[in-house]
Each structure stands twice: as structure tokens, then as C-alpha cells.
Short mmCIF file of C-alpha atoms in Angstrom, two decimals:
data_model
loop_
_atom_site.label_atom_id
_atom_site.label_comp_id
_atom_site.label_asym_id
_atom_site.label_seq_id
_atom_site.Cartn_x
_atom_site.Cartn_y
_atom_site.Cartn_z
CA UNK A 1 -14.54 17.76 8.28
CA UNK A 2 -12.84 16.12 11.08
CA UNK A 3 -11.85 18.29 14.15
CA UNK A 4 -8.52 18.00 15.16
CA UNK A 5 -8.76 18.40 18.81
CA UNK A 6 -8.05 15.49 21.52
CA UNK A 7 -11.54 14.14 21.49
CA UNK A 8 -11.90 11.04 18.78
CA UNK A 9 -14.18 11.71 16.03
CA UNK A 10 -15.06 9.31 13.46
CA UNK A 11 -14.94 9.67 9.91
CA UNK A 12 -17.68 11.24 7.93
CA UNK A 13 -19.73 8.84 5.13
CA UNK A 14 -17.79 8.49 2.36
CA UNK A 15 -20.61 10.18 0.04
CA UNK A 16 -19.53 13.22 1.60
CA UNK A 17 -16.30 13.02 -0.19
CA UNK A 18 -15.55 15.90 -2.82
CA UNK A 19 -15.34 15.37 -6.52
CA UNK A 20 -12.59 18.24 -6.68
CA UNK A 21 -10.02 17.40 -5.26
CA UNK A 22 -11.36 13.98 -5.90
CA UNK A 23 -11.78 12.32 -2.48
CA UNK A 24 -11.14 14.73 -0.10
CA UNK A 25 -13.20 13.50 3.09
CA UNK A 26 -11.72 14.94 6.14
CA UNK A 27 -8.88 16.98 7.61
CA UNK A 28 -7.55 16.93 11.07
CA UNK A 29 -7.57 14.22 13.58
CA UNK A 30 -3.90 12.35 13.96
CA UNK A 31 -2.15 9.23 13.06
CA UNK A 32 -2.71 7.06 15.84
CA UNK A 33 -3.22 3.15 15.04
CA UNK A 34 -6.79 3.54 16.18
CA UNK A 35 -7.59 6.27 13.44
CA UNK A 36 -5.38 4.69 10.90
CA UNK A 37 -7.06 0.94 11.23
CA UNK A 38 -10.66 2.66 11.26
CA UNK A 39 -9.91 4.56 8.15
CA UNK A 40 -8.11 1.83 6.44
CA UNK A 41 -11.16 -0.44 6.97
CA UNK A 42 -13.55 2.15 5.78
CA UNK A 43 -11.46 2.78 2.39
CA UNK A 44 -9.81 5.77 3.36
CA UNK A 45 -5.93 6.67 3.68
CA UNK A 46 -4.18 10.06 4.75
CA UNK A 47 -2.20 12.12 2.24
CA UNK A 48 -0.78 15.57 3.21
CA UNK A 49 1.95 17.78 3.12
CA UNK A 50 4.56 18.19 6.15
CA UNK A 51 3.53 21.16 8.45
CA UNK A 52 -0.02 20.96 6.76
CA UNK A 53 -3.26 19.54 8.34
CA UNK A 54 -3.41 15.66 8.07
CA UNK A 55 -5.95 15.11 4.97
CA UNK A 56 -7.94 12.19 4.62
CA UNK A 57 -8.96 10.48 1.10
CA UNK A 58 -11.61 8.07 -0.48
CA UNK A 59 -11.22 8.84 -4.31
CA UNK A 60 -13.69 7.60 -6.96
CA UNK A 61 -13.25 5.62 -8.72
CA UNK A 62 -10.35 3.57 -7.01
CA UNK A 63 -7.52 1.67 -8.46
CA UNK A 64 -7.18 -2.09 -7.36
CA UNK A 65 -5.92 -5.21 -8.25
CA UNK A 66 -7.46 -8.29 -8.00
CA UNK A 67 -4.33 -11.17 -7.29
CA UNK A 68 -6.13 -13.62 -10.15
CA UNK A 69 -5.55 -10.57 -12.64
CA UNK A 70 -1.93 -9.85 -12.27
CA UNK A 71 -0.15 -9.49 -15.58
CA UNK A 72 3.19 -10.23 -16.08
CA UNK A 73 5.05 -8.91 -19.30
CA UNK A 74 7.29 -11.13 -21.38
CA UNK A 75 10.36 -9.11 -20.16
CA UNK A 76 9.57 -9.11 -16.70
CA UNK A 77 8.90 -12.69 -16.81
CA UNK A 78 12.43 -13.45 -17.97
CA UNK A 79 13.85 -11.07 -15.37
CA UNK A 80 11.70 -12.88 -12.53
CA UNK A 81 13.47 -16.16 -13.31
CA UNK A 82 16.85 -14.92 -12.82
CA UNK A 83 18.76 -15.53 -9.64
CA UNK A 84 20.47 -12.49 -9.17
CA UNK A 85 17.90 -11.00 -6.74
CA UNK A 86 16.20 -12.08 -3.45
CA UNK A 87 12.87 -11.24 -2.05
CA UNK A 88 12.70 -10.43 1.59
CA UNK A 89 9.83 -9.14 3.74
CA UNK A 90 10.00 -6.99 6.67
CA UNK A 91 13.72 -7.37 6.87
CA UNK A 92 14.21 -3.45 6.82
CA UNK A 93 10.70 -1.72 7.08
CA UNK A 94 12.05 1.76 7.87
CA UNK A 95 14.72 1.98 4.99
CA UNK A 96 11.94 0.81 2.64
CA UNK A 97 9.92 3.93 3.85
CA UNK A 98 12.90 6.24 3.81
CA UNK A 99 13.60 5.04 0.09
CA UNK A 100 9.96 5.63 -0.89
CA UNK A 101 10.14 9.09 0.73
CA UNK A 102 13.12 10.34 -1.60
CA UNK A 103 11.54 12.83 -4.27
CA UNK A 104 11.05 11.36 -7.38
CA UNK A 105 12.43 13.13 -10.62
CA UNK A 106 10.93 16.64 -11.42
CA UNK A 107 9.92 16.56 -7.81
CA UNK A 108 11.02 18.79 -4.98
CA UNK A 109 9.35 17.23 -1.80
CA UNK A 110 7.72 13.96 -0.37
CA UNK A 111 4.33 13.31 1.32
CA UNK A 112 6.29 10.41 3.37
CA UNK A 113 7.47 12.96 6.03
CA UNK A 114 8.81 11.81 9.63
CA UNK A 115 5.26 11.89 10.87
CA UNK A 116 3.99 9.52 8.35
CA UNK A 117 6.99 7.07 8.67
CA UNK A 118 6.66 6.98 12.62
CA UNK A 119 2.93 6.04 12.17
CA UNK A 120 3.52 3.13 9.53
CA UNK A 121 6.41 2.01 11.85
CA UNK A 122 3.83 2.01 14.79
CA UNK A 123 1.87 -0.10 12.75
CA UNK A 124 4.61 -2.11 11.49
CA UNK A 125 5.59 -3.23 15.23
CA UNK A 126 1.99 -4.33 15.58
CA UNK A 127 2.00 -6.70 12.39
CA UNK A 128 -0.05 -4.81 10.38
CA UNK A 129 2.23 -2.95 8.05
CA UNK A 130 4.76 -4.72 5.86
CA UNK A 131 7.61 -4.36 3.34
CA UNK A 132 8.32 -6.40 0.35
CA UNK A 133 11.94 -5.85 -0.38
CA UNK A 134 14.20 -6.86 -3.74
CA UNK A 135 17.80 -7.30 -2.48
CA UNK A 136 20.80 -7.71 -4.88
CA UNK A 137 24.37 -8.65 -3.49
CA UNK A 138 23.27 -7.55 0.12
CA UNK A 139 21.78 -4.18 -0.94
CA UNK A 140 18.32 -3.24 -0.80
CA UNK A 141 17.53 -2.15 -4.30
CA UNK A 142 13.72 -1.83 -4.42
CA UNK A 143 10.38 -2.66 -2.85
CA UNK A 144 6.95 -1.45 -1.39
CA UNK A 145 5.36 -1.14 1.74
CA UNK A 146 1.57 -1.18 2.90
CA UNK A 147 -0.81 -2.33 5.53
CA UNK A 148 -2.47 -5.91 5.58
CA UNK A 149 -6.07 -6.20 7.08
CA UNK A 150 -8.03 -9.28 6.77
CA UNK A 151 -7.81 -10.21 3.15
CA UNK A 152 -6.95 -7.05 1.69
CA UNK A 153 -3.46 -5.36 1.52
CA UNK A 154 -3.38 -1.86 1.10
CA UNK A 155 -0.40 -0.58 -1.09
CA UNK A 156 1.22 2.73 0.17
CA UNK A 157 4.35 3.24 -2.00
CA UNK A 158 7.03 1.68 -3.84
CA UNK A 159 10.52 2.52 -5.00
CA UNK A 160 13.51 1.09 -7.45
CA UNK A 161 16.88 1.96 -7.65
CA UNK A 162 17.45 -0.37 -10.35
CA UNK A 163 15.38 -1.55 -13.23
CA UNK A 164 12.17 -3.52 -12.34
CA UNK A 165 13.37 -3.74 -8.89
CA UNK A 166 9.65 -2.74 -7.51
CA UNK A 167 7.98 -4.67 -9.95
CA UNK A 168 9.77 -8.13 -8.90
CA UNK A 169 8.97 -6.98 -5.02
CA UNK A 170 5.18 -6.50 -6.36
CA UNK A 171 4.69 -9.76 -8.44
CA UNK A 172 6.04 -11.69 -5.61
CA UNK A 173 3.60 -9.90 -3.06
CA UNK A 174 0.58 -10.59 -5.54
CA UNK A 175 1.13 -14.17 -6.14
CA UNK A 176 1.74 -15.00 -2.36
CA UNK A 177 -1.33 -13.19 -1.32
CA UNK A 178 -3.45 -15.04 -3.88
CA UNK A 179 -1.94 -18.22 -2.29
CA UNK A 180 -3.12 -16.93 1.28
CA UNK A 181 -6.53 -16.34 -0.34
CA UNK A 182 -6.63 -12.57 -0.45
CA UNK A 183 -9.16 -10.96 -2.36
CA UNK A 184 -7.90 -7.30 -3.00
CA UNK A 185 -5.13 -5.46 -3.39
CA UNK A 186 -5.63 -1.39 -2.91
CA UNK A 187 -3.59 0.65 -5.30
CA UNK A 188 -5.48 3.97 -4.46
CA UNK A 189 -5.56 6.02 -7.64
CA UNK A 190 -4.76 5.31 -11.36
CA UNK A 191 -1.15 4.95 -12.66
CA UNK A 192 0.08 3.53 -15.95
CA UNK A 193 2.76 1.80 -14.06
CA UNK A 194 0.24 -0.39 -11.62
CA UNK A 195 -2.35 -0.80 -14.49
CA UNK A 196 0.52 -2.75 -16.74
CA UNK A 197 0.37 -5.29 -14.20
CA UNK A 198 -3.46 -5.51 -14.45
CA UNK A 199 -4.59 -3.03 -11.87
CA UNK A 200 -7.86 -1.32 -12.68
CA UNK A 201 -10.47 1.20 -11.49
CA UNK A 202 -13.80 0.33 -9.76
CA UNK A 203 -16.19 2.29 -8.11
CA UNK A 204 -15.83 3.68 -4.42
CA UNK A 205 -19.25 1.99 -3.64
CA UNK A 206 -17.91 -1.33 -5.03
CA UNK A 207 -14.60 -1.01 -3.35
CA UNK A 208 -16.53 -0.10 0.25
CA UNK A 209 -18.53 -3.34 -0.15
CA UNK A 210 -15.69 -5.38 -1.17
CA UNK A 211 -14.08 -4.18 2.09
CA UNK A 212 -16.81 -5.22 4.35
CA UNK A 213 -16.50 -8.75 2.82
CA UNK A 214 -12.80 -9.44 3.04
CA UNK A 215 -11.96 -7.51 6.69
CA UNK A 216 -13.34 -9.55 9.34
CA UNK A 217 -10.33 -8.81 11.72
CA UNK A 218 -7.70 -5.86 12.44
CA UNK A 219 -5.22 -8.34 14.10
CA UNK A 220 -2.47 -9.94 12.12
CA UNK A 221 -3.35 -13.26 10.50
CA UNK A 222 0.14 -14.69 9.92
CA UNK A 223 3.78 -14.06 10.12
CA UNK A 224 4.90 -12.40 7.13
CA UNK A 225 8.06 -14.64 5.83
CA UNK A 226 7.36 -16.02 2.26
CA UNK A 227 10.80 -15.93 0.84
CA UNK A 228 10.96 -16.10 -2.56
CA UNK A 229 8.00 -17.67 -4.43
CA UNK A 230 7.96 -19.38 -7.58
CA UNK A 231 7.25 -17.87 -10.59
CA UNK A 232 5.09 -19.80 -13.03
#
């Protein structure tokens, strides 16, 4: 396990991750941009409760979406073609994170606590973390945020305050990433919500190999401003 002192320690090999709980690889360290970027480049992400040690995960299998495999239901396609909403990027990154941090139904807490928000705001200011937002009548009603490295987008969390708001943001994101030549969207762990949109599981080894091919730079590649993409 990673030490949590002031010296910088790299992550253990991915094969050291536990099978139970699935993917737990290391504990400790910090949420500095340097460590977070190393983690994402290796297929590792942080998830931990407030006031507990930072835990680092690399589950096997890994839930991913290949942009070309996006599935849009008939009902969602009808909603996408309406004009009642607007999609914006990076207009209110902090607000998206705080909305994602709100406890879901039957939950009493959140893993997106102030320490996590501050860390991802740092990445956002570096041009590496982004929010994709659904707005209706001037109000933020849904969206998601994540980290973009090379040709990979690492999705972190999403929220909706009205029906399908996060799906609207997600579909626009996927179609734009496909147009930009992105090869992979990381969805971390299996969920029925993401599976309905075309995400599927691959092995940790395959995921790691794809990252090696798709991440050639840790620098922001372009300004994230794609407005409202056309839905075919």
C-alpha cells in the first residue's frame, strides 16, 4: 500500500489490486494534480469517505463505453431533438460537482466531499477536468464531470434534477468525443444506467493496454466548447 508521508511514492502494479473489495490497490498519498494524473494514466481512480484515508481503485472488469457503441433509445432520441434545453461545457464546473455530491435516494452521505471538489477544480483550472451541463430556462438541471487525457475521457459522476437531463449531457459528450477521435470513455464500475447507453465491461488488462495506446499526452488538447451537437 502507498505511504501517506511527504515523499512521493508511485502506485503498486495493477495486478496487486484486491479481488475483494474489487480493485482496491492502495491507500494514502494525496490528491495533488501530479498524483491524480499518474493515477488516471494507469487506470486508477480515488474513492473514499470523508475523514478516512484516500483509497485508490482499479477494478476488474472495468466498465467502459466505446463512442461508436453509444445506444440511444427511441424515447431519448425524441427528447434530444427538442429545443427546450441547451448543452454547455465548463460553464459551472463547481456547481456540477456540488450537485453530483448531493446524496442520492436512500443514501446519507457522499464520496464527493470538499477535498475531492478542491482537487478536481485544480484539474479543471489546468484544462484537464470538464463539466458537460444541461440547462433549461437558465437553470442547471443535469450534467456530468470527468477528466480528459489524450483520447480518453474518464467519467466521474453525473446528476439530474429533471428526467433525462444527465443522459442529454452524456449523449452530446459521446458524439462530440467521437467526432474528435476519442477511443474510450471510462465508466469505472458497472451500472444499469450506463449499460442502457451502450457501456460494457472489459478486463482490467485490456483497459490498461488501451490507455497506453490512447494517452500520449497529459496536456489539454483543445478548448472544450462544442455547444449543442447535432443528434442524428
